[in-house]
Amino acid sequence: MPSAHGICRRPPHSRQIPRVGTHSPGAPTSGAGASRMTTSPLSSYILAPLPSWQGALPASGQFSALLNAISDATIVIDRASGQLAFANRGFFEMTGFSPLEDDIPNAATLLPELEAGWSSGEERETRFLLPGKKTLAMWVSVTWLDKPGQWLLIQLVPLEVHRWRAAQMRREDQWLDALEHLAELTNQPDLDSALYTALEIGKNLLGAQTLGMYRADIQLLRLARVLTLGTDGDKLPAFLALEKPAATYTPSLWLSGQHAVTELQQAARTNDLASIVSAPIEINGNRLGLLVAADLPPTNARQLIETLSILAAHIAATLQHYLAINTLNRSVKDSQRALAIQDAIAENTRDGIFLLHPSLRVLDMNPAAELIFGYTSAEVIGVPVDNVIIGLDNLPAGLRMALEGVASPDLGNARLHRRSGQVFPAHLQLLPVKVGRELINIVVLVRDMSEHEEIRARTQQLEQRALLGEITAIFAHEVRNPVNNISTGLQLMEMQLPADDPGRDLVERLQTDCGRLTHLMESVLAFAKPMEYKIVPTNLKQTLAVLLERWRPRMARANVELIFKVEENIPPVLADARALEQVFTNLVSNAINAMRQEGGALAVRVEKADETAGPPQLRVSVSDTGPGIPAELREKIFQPFFTTSAQGTGLGLAITQRIILAHKGSIQVESFPGGTIFKVFLPAFSERKN
């Protein structure tokens, strides 16, 4: 055992204890004095009495193994004596001392700045003295091995090595931070933001002044610069030709003064860039573009290319992600658009639509089907379709064919039953819906033919009426001459009869009947034959004024007061004056007849119809204070031969409506107890338009 003032060594171990821990490639070595060690083993040696441990004490061999597991130079110092108690092989390798030497300096000599106040866990820069007064800048860390701090474990790292390690740690932290942010690129709101973030990360990671990204344009056989970040973005060419894609896409580093091979390197030389490195952006062998960094700090070329390639790979993955997202979004939008179109058709079509499960139960029905059958969707969902569509004998056969994937575009016309029991004509179609070979739904289309039947019946009725009209016109034309002859004969008879002859009464009644027949025949002919109108700008105020003045004597006899008002500055109307005279003659005549018993007021007003959404129109209102038209008769008054007057023909309003429609106008009626208003709308003449 050593004395307090001397060093007594234990014989060296018979075998070497291998070092645990290695230097990183490129790191400065900590063995400055290793050349002095030739054949001595590098195991730890006890240089002073063992420390006074608290608790279980490891054997000296175990303690030596623990120290040798530390790659850096490590010593254990007895603070009281200042002697080295233990030293690991790293210490001997760094200092060049031999474990067999007796003149190893004490702690105060080796570490002149070692202070009694150094606390456990403290790290600092200090000086380490070697024999010959050679000084090493050292980074030391102190650990107390016992609570009082008598025994100090000190690790010694050359300051250069420490700084290199710190730089490596910062580099690793930077890489970890960069990788973390690169992994989050797909969380960016859009592709542009993701690419800009990727370039920012790459610029900081590489220390480059400029980073740029090119996109491949296969059709034009070139690369187009799409994004740059940094001070010299404009020095990167806007386009790169792809005449030699292999050379362009090969990862490369160019330094100023080297031979420029590619177009990118030639542009860098021309624009006085210090360096430029490039790496392809590709997905599964498909080259999407090129990533370029310019003006980089001096460093390992391979490391630069690898770093840029890793960044390019992340950008490629980001492009692939957003491409997939965009494709998916387009697909979703297309699906949503298709569904919206289907929903719009289903919601607005007049055909009833049933959606069936392959079990032939109703999954859904559209509003038209609800209206046709009288059920709500909630009532029929899950119900067998043959409990809803009742009355079609070949429905089961059509459903069996649909289950086999065969459509039935025409199941024929049938008489189906509504919920109320009412029978209605319908036309059915069955359409299977398949995905691949799998049947997923059956669509049943039901068209209510009731309206079609009504239209067909109405058309047939109109055809019959047209035929009847032709026959009536022929009849009226043929009858008019005999009636005229009869009327002439009656006039001659009246002239030949004495004034007191009782037969004069009969002759007068016959003449009145002939007049009614003549008026009826003229009305029939006017309604039956097509009329040709001369549409010209017409002064409506003047036309109505002349017409009403002609009717004043009859109004006076019927005790009817006339009110005629015309709005200022009204334009002419586009009309046939004679046809308009016939229209308002009918309306005025009907109004006077309605007030013939008790008299009243006839009001005619002309004004601009500003509420119309189409071309400008004038509105003529003809109102009376008669008893009004009952509600059940209002829909019939424009029908031919409908009249409530014993003296009328039933053709006046029919002819009136026909004339107004031919003038591209319209007529409306409002009636209530105590009056009726007919409103006639006619197109106004516009000089600017015409």
XYZ file of C-alpha atoms in Angstrom:
690
model
C 0.000 0.000 0.000
C 1.346 3.495 -0.704
C 2.463 5.800 2.064
C 1.058 9.273 2.481
C 3.942 10.867 0.643
C 4.968 8.203 -1.787
C 3.364 6.048 -4.469
C 3.514 2.271 -4.104
C 2.068 0.438 -7.109
C 0.318 -2.869 -7.254
C 1.819 -5.159 -9.909
C 0.145 -4.785 -13.281
C -2.600 -7.121 -14.319
C -1.555 -10.136 -16.292
C -3.891 -9.253 -19.175
C -5.148 -6.111 -20.860
C -8.602 -4.786 -20.136
C -10.051 -3.677 -23.482
C -11.192 -0.064 -23.801
C -14.880 0.557 -23.818
C -15.909 3.481 -26.009
C -14.695 4.732 -29.369
C -14.077 8.020 -31.125
C -16.462 9.193 -33.822
C -15.005 9.317 -37.330
C -13.359 12.641 -37.948
C -13.227 13.537 -34.232
C -9.953 14.846 -32.757
C -8.086 12.181 -30.736
C -7.564 12.642 -26.990
C -4.287 10.612 -26.868
C -1.792 13.423 -27.191
C 0.977 11.515 -25.438
C 0.157 8.019 -26.634
C 3.542 7.712 -28.380
C 5.219 7.305 -24.988
C 3.227 4.111 -24.388
C 4.784 1.140 -26.141
C 4.339 -2.146 -24.354
C 2.742 -1.185 -21.001
C -0.832 -2.380 -20.470
C -3.446 0.372 -20.418
C -5.497 -0.968 -17.514
C -6.410 1.105 -14.459
C -4.124 1.033 -11.442
C -4.692 1.836 -7.795
C -2.429 4.814 -7.086
C -3.519 5.495 -3.499
C -5.498 3.827 -0.668
C -9.080 2.980 -1.643
C -11.681 5.642 -0.875
C -13.783 5.340 2.227
C -17.044 4.306 0.628
C -20.466 4.559 2.203
C -22.386 1.355 1.654
C -21.166 -1.652 -0.325
C -17.696 -1.151 -1.840
C -16.945 -2.759 -5.244
C -13.785 -4.753 -5.480
C -10.783 -2.948 -6.916
C -10.940 -5.036 -10.065
C -14.551 -4.104 -10.598
C -13.788 -0.445 -9.974
C -10.959 -0.595 -12.502
C -13.305 -2.133 -15.030
C -15.828 0.641 -14.434
C -13.217 3.334 -15.023
C -11.917 1.618 -18.140
C -15.470 1.576 -19.473
C -15.158 5.368 -19.742
C -13.414 6.287 -22.991
C -12.295 9.730 -21.816
C -9.325 10.195 -19.498
C -10.609 9.707 -15.938
C -8.880 9.923 -12.554
C -9.930 9.578 -8.915
C -8.267 12.074 -6.537
C -7.942 11.997 -2.779
C -8.733 15.637 -2.021
C -7.045 15.515 1.366
C -3.670 14.372 0.045
C -3.982 15.569 -3.539
C -2.804 12.182 -4.753
C -4.251 10.211 -7.697
C -5.956 7.113 -6.317
C -7.074 5.643 -9.638
C -6.462 6.374 -13.335
C -7.996 4.648 -16.336
C -6.311 3.720 -19.566
C -7.654 6.858 -21.259
C -5.597 8.941 -18.848
C -2.391 7.085 -19.648
C -3.160 7.229 -23.360
C -3.729 10.969 -23.257
C -0.780 11.908 -21.003
C 1.779 9.339 -22.093
C 2.447 8.335 -18.479
C 3.130 4.694 -17.711
C 1.343 2.851 -14.932
C 4.787 1.665 -13.819
C 6.174 5.140 -13.296
C 6.777 6.354 -9.779
C 6.924 10.046 -10.622
C 3.362 10.715 -11.743
C 2.618 14.244 -10.524
C -0.086 14.891 -7.991
C -3.399 16.580 -8.744
C -2.211 20.079 -7.894
C 0.617 19.776 -10.398
C -1.507 18.332 -13.167
C -4.473 20.629 -12.545
C -3.065 23.880 -11.127
C -6.495 25.524 -11.285
C -8.151 22.747 -9.269
C -9.841 24.417 -6.344
C -11.141 23.056 -3.091
C -14.520 24.570 -3.843
C -15.230 22.521 -6.960
C -18.651 20.970 -6.422
C -20.032 17.690 -7.677
C -21.418 17.930 -11.200
C -19.438 21.029 -12.078
C -17.902 21.379 -15.557
C -15.410 23.974 -16.704
C -12.516 24.777 -18.977
C -9.082 24.531 -17.297
C -5.360 23.920 -17.905
C -3.667 20.525 -17.687
C 0.131 20.506 -17.253
C 2.338 17.767 -18.647
C 6.001 17.233 -17.850
C 8.150 19.805 -19.578
C 5.573 22.472 -18.747
C 3.462 21.539 -21.754
C -0.047 22.863 -21.224
C -3.218 21.318 -22.647
C -6.541 23.183 -22.767
C -8.927 20.782 -21.111
C -12.607 20.456 -20.321
C -13.110 18.805 -16.938
C -16.133 17.505 -15.088
C -16.072 16.705 -11.378
C -18.130 14.095 -9.518
C -18.017 13.483 -5.764
C -17.748 9.792 -4.935
C -18.701 10.337 -1.319
C -20.869 12.796 0.511
C -18.078 14.787 2.214
C -16.363 15.191 -1.197
C -13.025 13.653 -0.194
C -12.826 11.491 -3.267
C -13.245 13.255 -6.615
C -13.790 11.539 -9.959
C -12.527 13.868 -12.680
C -13.071 13.320 -16.415
C -10.626 15.072 -18.725
C -11.500 15.910 -22.328
C -9.271 18.020 -24.574
C -11.062 21.302 -25.257
C -10.847 20.735 -29.005
C -12.527 17.332 -28.607
C -15.155 18.826 -26.294
C -15.988 21.555 -28.786
C -16.157 19.054 -31.613
C -18.497 16.878 -29.565
C -20.633 19.892 -28.676
C -20.832 20.783 -32.358
C -21.783 17.200 -33.140
C -24.456 17.303 -30.447
C -25.811 20.529 -31.865
C -25.736 18.949 -35.300
C -27.592 15.898 -34.036
C -30.127 18.099 -32.241
C -30.533 20.098 -35.423
C -31.070 16.896 -37.379
C -33.608 15.596 -34.876
C -35.447 18.903 -34.943
C -35.328 18.960 -38.757
C -36.577 15.382 -39.027
C -39.369 16.151 -36.583
C -40.471 19.137 -38.664
C -40.053 17.239 -41.940
C -42.325 14.525 -40.569
C -44.944 17.224 -39.965
C -44.892 18.601 -43.521
C -48.118 16.797 -44.350
C -49.834 18.732 -41.560
C -49.430 21.990 -43.479
C -52.658 23.521 -44.845
C -51.589 23.163 -48.485
C -48.768 21.972 -50.715
C -47.228 25.433 -51.198
C -46.894 25.913 -47.442
C -45.401 22.437 -47.065
C -42.787 23.022 -49.793
C -41.830 26.432 -48.416
C -41.422 24.908 -44.933
C -39.289 22.099 -46.376
C -36.972 24.612 -48.052
C -36.671 26.585 -44.817
C -35.704 23.413 -42.928
C -33.194 22.439 -45.619
C -31.676 25.915 -45.752
C -31.062 25.923 -41.999
C -29.845 22.322 -41.980
C -27.364 22.803 -44.809
C -26.362 26.344 -43.916
C -26.942 27.253 -47.563
C -27.537 30.815 -48.717
C -30.075 29.724 -51.333
C -32.346 26.742 -51.879
C -34.412 26.167 -55.004
C -36.843 23.623 -56.372
C -37.455 22.682 -60.007
C -40.480 20.869 -61.434
C -40.173 18.545 -64.408
C -42.158 19.428 -67.537
C -42.144 16.243 -69.601
C -43.914 17.769 -72.599
C -41.405 20.613 -72.967
C -38.461 18.442 -71.874
C -37.251 20.908 -69.284
C -37.160 21.701 -65.584
C -38.906 24.883 -64.448
C -37.897 26.744 -61.297
C -41.021 26.920 -59.120
C -39.748 27.936 -55.686
C -36.636 29.597 -54.245
C -35.606 30.660 -50.778
C -32.585 32.803 -49.966
C -30.513 35.690 -51.215
C -29.416 34.385 -54.618
C -32.621 32.792 -55.911
C -32.433 34.806 -59.134
C -28.980 33.381 -59.856
C -30.512 29.946 -60.327
C -31.630 29.515 -63.967
C -35.390 29.765 -64.551
C -35.319 26.660 -66.766
C -33.013 23.679 -67.195
C -33.036 21.607 -70.364
C -33.494 17.860 -70.057
C -31.351 16.959 -73.044
C -29.157 14.837 -70.752
C -31.499 13.769 -67.935
C -29.050 11.236 -66.488
C -26.449 13.933 -65.839
C -29.013 16.475 -64.655
C -30.652 14.139 -62.154
C -27.441 12.590 -60.793
C -26.695 13.938 -57.268
C -23.650 16.190 -57.555
C -21.581 18.844 -55.798
C -19.758 21.598 -57.666
C -17.243 23.984 -56.111
C -15.950 27.201 -57.589
C -12.855 26.522 -59.676
C -13.952 23.035 -60.720
C -14.952 22.069 -64.252
C -18.655 22.786 -64.837
C -20.343 19.786 -66.457
C -24.102 20.320 -66.233
C -26.146 23.349 -67.265
C -26.814 24.057 -63.575
C -23.094 24.060 -62.754
C -22.361 26.299 -65.739
C -24.992 28.763 -64.501
C -23.419 28.662 -61.021
C -20.004 29.470 -62.485
C -21.431 32.288 -64.615
C -23.227 33.829 -61.625
C -20.185 33.547 -59.308
C -21.739 31.074 -56.896
C -19.226 29.501 -54.510
C -20.801 26.056 -54.614
C -23.906 24.247 -55.737
C -25.314 20.816 -54.890
C -28.305 19.069 -56.450
C -30.405 15.971 -55.796
C -33.380 14.526 -57.700
C -36.944 14.575 -56.369
C -38.416 11.232 -57.376
C -41.171 8.796 -56.406
C -40.785 5.137 -57.270
C -38.319 5.991 -60.019
C -40.526 8.740 -61.468
C -38.490 11.944 -61.543
C -40.654 14.865 -60.473
C -38.024 17.565 -60.215
C -34.707 18.715 -58.806
C -33.659 20.183 -55.452
C -30.751 22.649 -55.540
C -28.700 24.332 -52.776
C -26.166 27.092 -53.446
C -23.360 28.819 -51.517
C -22.870 26.209 -48.799
C -20.328 26.312 -45.951
C -17.207 24.122 -46.339
C -17.993 20.607 -45.161
C -17.866 16.988 -46.203
C -19.115 16.661 -49.809
C -20.706 13.293 -49.219
C -22.534 14.633 -46.183
C -23.919 17.559 -48.214
C -25.230 15.304 -50.967
C -26.721 12.852 -48.467
C -28.419 15.652 -46.531
C -29.879 17.201 -49.682
C -30.986 13.753 -50.902
C -32.777 13.103 -47.602
C -34.507 16.469 -47.910
C -35.462 15.676 -51.531
C -36.897 12.328 -50.412
C -39.068 14.071 -47.818
C -40.231 16.575 -50.427
C -41.059 13.706 -52.789
C -43.061 11.992 -50.034
C -44.841 15.274 -49.341
C -45.665 15.701 -53.029
C -46.989 12.159 -53.137
C -49.087 12.798 -50.029
C -50.647 15.985 -51.361
C -51.109 14.415 -54.786
C -53.027 11.594 -53.134
C -54.989 14.106 -51.044
C -55.846 16.181 -54.121
C -56.858 13.075 -56.041
C -58.977 11.966 -53.111
C -60.522 15.428 -52.764
C -61.345 15.498 -56.471
C -62.852 12.051 -56.179
C -64.863 13.132 -53.143
C -66.022 16.299 -54.922
C -66.963 14.301 -58.008
C -68.882 11.872 -55.819
C -70.550 14.725 -53.956
C -71.433 16.399 -57.244
C -72.846 13.156 -58.625
C -74.828 12.602 -55.425
C -76.064 16.196 -55.497
C -77.193 15.761 -59.102
C -78.877 12.469 -58.229
C -80.541 14.049 -55.202
C -81.683 17.036 -57.262
C -83.141 14.737 -59.906
C -84.748 12.481 -57.318
C -86.155 15.429 -55.356
C -87.513 17.327 -58.361
C -88.513 14.696 -60.886
C -92.203 14.024 -61.247
C -91.569 10.291 -61.445
C -91.787 8.275 -58.254
C -88.518 6.547 -57.306
C -88.229 3.600 -54.913
C -84.825 2.320 -53.747
C -84.996 -1.363 -52.813
C -82.694 -3.669 -50.874
C -81.925 -7.005 -52.575
C -84.400 -8.444 -50.054
C -87.021 -6.405 -51.999
C -87.761 -4.163 -49.038
C -88.010 -0.390 -49.457
C -84.908 1.562 -48.414
C -86.070 5.000 -49.536
C -88.526 6.855 -51.753
C -88.493 10.337 -53.242
C -91.086 13.104 -52.669
C -92.805 12.351 -55.984
C -93.402 8.749 -54.886
C -94.809 10.032 -51.594
C -97.180 12.299 -53.515
C -98.219 9.601 -55.987
C -98.912 6.820 -53.469
C -99.874 8.866 -50.410
C -97.269 7.338 -48.057
C -94.387 9.045 -46.270
C -90.877 7.608 -46.511
C -90.857 6.749 -42.812
C -93.989 4.625 -43.266
C -92.631 2.398 -46.036
C -88.949 1.960 -45.118
C -88.382 -1.730 -44.459
C -91.763 -2.691 -45.965
C -91.862 -5.262 -48.825
C -92.316 -3.387 -52.077
C -95.306 -5.492 -53.151
C -97.167 -4.125 -50.108
C -96.716 -0.603 -51.449
C -96.932 -1.019 -55.231
C -100.210 -2.877 -55.637
C -101.977 -3.684 -58.887
C -99.203 -4.762 -61.276
C -99.478 -8.455 -62.114
C -96.010 -8.803 -63.662
C -94.173 -6.971 -60.844
C -92.928 -10.229 -59.175
C -91.501 -11.484 -62.472
C -89.771 -8.144 -63.090
C -88.289 -8.170 -59.575
C -86.912 -11.679 -60.092
C -85.226 -10.516 -63.292
C -83.807 -7.477 -61.473
C -82.337 -9.758 -58.786
C -80.532 -11.546 -61.610
C -79.187 -8.203 -62.857
C -81.575 -7.852 -65.818
C -83.269 -4.465 -66.229
C -86.933 -4.116 -67.142
C -87.171 -0.716 -68.810
C -90.825 -1.273 -69.680
C -93.150 -3.268 -67.461
C -96.055 -1.781 -69.346
C -98.960 0.320 -68.157
C -100.852 -0.732 -65.077
C -103.680 0.363 -62.804
C -102.070 0.890 -59.403
C -103.675 1.723 -56.072
C -102.954 4.751 -53.945
C -103.074 4.573 -50.166
C -106.608 5.970 -50.300
C -107.682 3.107 -52.556
C -107.950 5.342 -55.612
C -106.853 3.637 -58.812
C -104.577 5.498 -61.197
C -102.811 4.625 -64.466
C -99.024 4.205 -64.180
C -95.960 3.089 -66.104
C -93.171 1.143 -64.308
C -89.460 0.456 -64.857
C -87.075 -1.752 -62.841
C -83.331 -1.012 -62.896
C -80.766 -3.144 -61.010
C -77.792 -1.278 -59.469
C -74.561 -3.307 -59.436
C -71.016 -2.719 -58.226
C -68.903 -5.085 -60.226
C -70.927 -8.269 -60.218
C -72.620 -7.622 -56.896
C -76.228 -6.418 -56.863
C -76.546 -3.718 -54.216
C -79.919 -2.093 -54.983
C -82.941 -2.119 -57.259
C -84.494 1.134 -58.470
C -88.219 1.225 -59.271
C -89.428 4.136 -61.418
C -93.159 4.861 -61.337
C -94.689 7.415 -63.681
C -98.199 8.591 -62.851
C -100.050 8.616 -66.158
C -103.159 10.372 -64.780
C -102.166 13.741 -66.182
C -101.157 12.113 -69.440
C -104.578 10.502 -69.642
C -106.231 13.833 -68.894
C -104.147 15.541 -71.566
C -105.000 12.815 -74.037
C -108.694 13.124 -73.235
C -108.452 16.914 -73.421
C -106.633 16.704 -76.749
C -109.292 14.397 -78.087
C -111.971 16.786 -76.857
C -110.221 19.732 -78.498
C -109.906 17.809 -81.734
C -113.616 17.086 -81.586
C -114.325 20.725 -80.822
C -112.119 21.818 -83.707
C -114.017 19.512 -86.007
C -117.267 20.782 -84.558
C -116.032 24.345 -85.061
C -115.329 23.686 -88.714
C -118.748 22.111 -89.148
C -120.346 24.992 -87.232
C -118.551 27.537 -89.410
C -119.760 25.764 -92.530
C -123.224 25.558 -91.032
C -123.205 29.247 -90.072
C -122.046 30.259 -93.511
C -124.723 28.146 -95.174
C -127.477 29.253 -92.790
C -126.665 32.967 -92.910
C -128.015 33.419 -96.462
C -131.395 31.701 -95.800
C -131.750 33.718 -92.582
C -131.039 36.915 -94.520
C -133.668 35.894 -97.090
C -136.181 35.157 -94.334
C -135.432 38.517 -92.704
C -135.901 40.309 -96.038
C -139.170 38.488 -96.621
C -140.422 39.420 -93.171
C -139.596 43.064 -93.848
C -141.666 42.934 -97.056
C -144.535 41.263 -95.221
C -144.420 43.946 -92.514
C -144.539 46.655 -95.158
C -147.628 45.093 -96.800
C -149.574 44.482 -93.590
C -151.928 47.163 -92.356
C -150.878 48.994 -89.197
C -153.622 47.366 -87.159
C -153.074 43.863 -88.497
C -152.571 41.400 -85.570
C -149.949 39.588 -87.665
C -147.488 42.491 -87.349
C -146.604 41.362 -83.829
C -145.620 37.919 -85.053
C -143.597 39.374 -87.928
C -141.668 41.656 -85.539
C -140.826 38.741 -83.231
C -139.663 36.710 -86.221
C -137.474 39.604 -87.358
C -135.924 39.829 -83.859
C -135.159 36.117 -83.934
C -133.605 36.473 -87.376
C -131.393 39.270 -86.016
C -130.264 37.049 -83.138
C -129.519 34.237 -85.574
C -127.528 36.597 -87.799
C -125.497 37.878 -84.778
C -124.874 34.311 -83.654
C -123.698 33.247 -87.105
C -121.344 36.231 -87.324
C -119.883 35.410 -83.887
C -119.395 31.777 -84.841
C -117.639 32.761 -88.044
C -115.455 35.295 -86.188
C -114.413 32.655 -83.652
C -113.913 29.820 -86.117
C -111.915 31.460 -88.870
C -108.261 32.468 -88.296
C -107.727 36.208 -88.114
C -104.816 38.182 -89.499
C -103.753 41.141 -87.356
C -101.880 44.240 -88.429
C -99.682 44.898 -85.384
C -98.577 48.550 -85.294
C -98.006 51.170 -82.562
C -101.517 52.191 -81.510
C -102.688 55.112 -79.374
C -104.689 53.261 -76.726
C -106.061 56.424 -75.115
C -107.521 57.651 -78.402
C -108.946 54.238 -79.330
C -110.705 53.877 -75.965
C -111.939 57.481 -75.963
C -113.671 57.041 -79.345
C -115.153 53.690 -78.277
C -116.491 54.963 -74.936
C -117.971 58.074 -76.543
C -119.948 55.802 -78.865
C -121.324 53.908 -75.846
C -122.375 57.005 -73.846
C -126.051 57.002 -75.028
C -126.530 53.376 -73.979
C -124.804 54.076 -70.641
C -127.192 56.953 -70.058
C -130.216 54.765 -70.754
C -128.863 52.118 -68.319
C -128.106 54.774 -65.661
C -124.363 53.930 -65.759
C -121.766 56.574 -64.859
C -118.495 56.491 -66.842
C -115.092 57.028 -65.194
C -112.216 57.167 -67.683
C -108.649 57.791 -66.456
C -105.371 57.536 -68.358
C -101.904 57.821 -66.783
C -99.686 60.608 -68.092
C -97.055 59.885 -70.744
C -98.084 56.334 -71.483
C -96.473 54.834 -74.594
C -98.462 53.356 -77.490
C -99.247 49.654 -77.546
C -98.337 47.182 -80.267
C -101.756 46.092 -81.490
C -104.344 45.922 -84.243
C -106.758 48.820 -83.614
C -109.825 46.989 -84.980
C -109.077 43.922 -82.851
C -108.661 46.094 -79.725
C -111.976 47.764 -80.458
C -113.648 44.336 -80.543
C -111.952 43.361 -77.210
C -113.070 46.439 -75.284
C -116.495 46.475 -76.946
C -117.112 43.003 -75.483
C -115.831 44.031 -72.026
C -117.817 47.316 -71.927
C -120.970 45.595 -73.210
C -120.709 42.884 -70.536
C -120.136 45.509 -67.816
C -123.212 47.539 -68.855
C -125.353 44.386 -69.044
C -124.229 43.459 -65.506
C -125.538 46.838 -64.218
C -128.643 47.113 -66.422
C -131.148 46.658 -63.599
C -129.860 49.052 -60.929
C -127.274 51.124 -62.787
C -123.827 51.819 -61.370
C -120.371 52.990 -62.387
C -118.144 51.818 -65.227
C -114.458 52.629 -64.657
C -111.805 52.312 -67.362
C -108.196 52.960 -66.276
C -105.033 52.848 -68.393
C -101.626 52.720 -66.670
C -98.152 51.231 -66.895
C -97.923 47.688 -65.574
C -94.697 48.196 -63.614
C -95.016 44.910 -61.728
C -94.280 42.829 -64.809
C -90.834 41.179 -64.921
C -90.695 40.908 -68.722
C -90.985 43.565 -71.467
C -92.902 46.761 -70.540
C -96.688 46.480 -70.694
C -99.775 48.638 -70.263
C -102.656 47.568 -68.066
C -106.251 48.431 -68.937
C -108.725 47.821 -66.101
C -112.444 47.642 -66.910
C -114.512 47.484 -63.708
C -118.209 47.573 -62.925
C -120.369 47.701 -59.806
C -122.597 44.803 -60.787
C -123.397 41.721 -58.685
C -120.107 39.985 -59.517
C -119.363 36.544 -60.972
C -119.786 33.495 -58.702
C -116.521 31.659 -57.933
C -117.711 28.435 -59.551
C -118.290 30.237 -62.865
C -115.063 32.266 -63.099
C -113.012 29.417 -64.595
C -115.627 28.847 -67.306
C -116.275 32.362 -68.560
C -113.557 32.148 -71.247
C -114.829 28.826 -72.598
C -116.607 28.955 -75.981
C -120.428 28.978 -75.856
C -120.542 29.498 -72.091
C -122.962 32.269 -71.133
C -125.297 33.219 -68.294
C -127.295 35.616 -70.443
C -130.330 34.548 -72.380
C -129.358 37.025 -75.076
C -125.637 36.089 -75.253
C -123.830 33.717 -77.598
C -121.110 32.584 -75.164
C -118.381 33.579 -77.615
C -117.610 37.169 -76.610
C -115.026 36.501 -73.876
C -113.597 33.524 -75.771
C -112.951 35.783 -78.756
C -111.594 38.501 -76.430
C -109.081 36.132 -74.828
C -108.050 34.780 -78.204
C -107.335 38.276 -79.553
C -105.331 39.304 -76.459
C -103.203 36.145 -76.551
C -102.521 36.760 -80.242
C -101.166 40.184 -79.208
C -98.780 38.486 -76.695
C -100.805 39.884 -73.822
C -102.956 38.417 -71.084
C -106.316 38.927 -69.395
C -107.236 38.452 -65.740
C -110.525 38.649 -63.881
C -111.224 39.581 -60.267
C -114.777 39.407 -58.989
C -116.518 39.814 -55.672
C -120.025 40.652 -54.500
C -120.538 44.201 -55.684
C -118.228 44.314 -58.646
C -115.981 42.738 -61.291
C -112.626 43.884 -62.697
C -111.167 42.675 -65.998
C -107.452 43.495 -66.399
C -105.993 43.448 -69.899
C -102.183 43.502 -70.292
C -100.775 44.574 -73.666
C -97.135 45.014 -74.783
C -96.004 48.634 -74.858
C -94.175 50.090 -77.840
C -90.550 51.057 -77.179
C -88.765 53.165 -79.797
C -85.356 52.132 -78.424
C -86.179 48.430 -78.792
C -87.855 48.741 -82.153
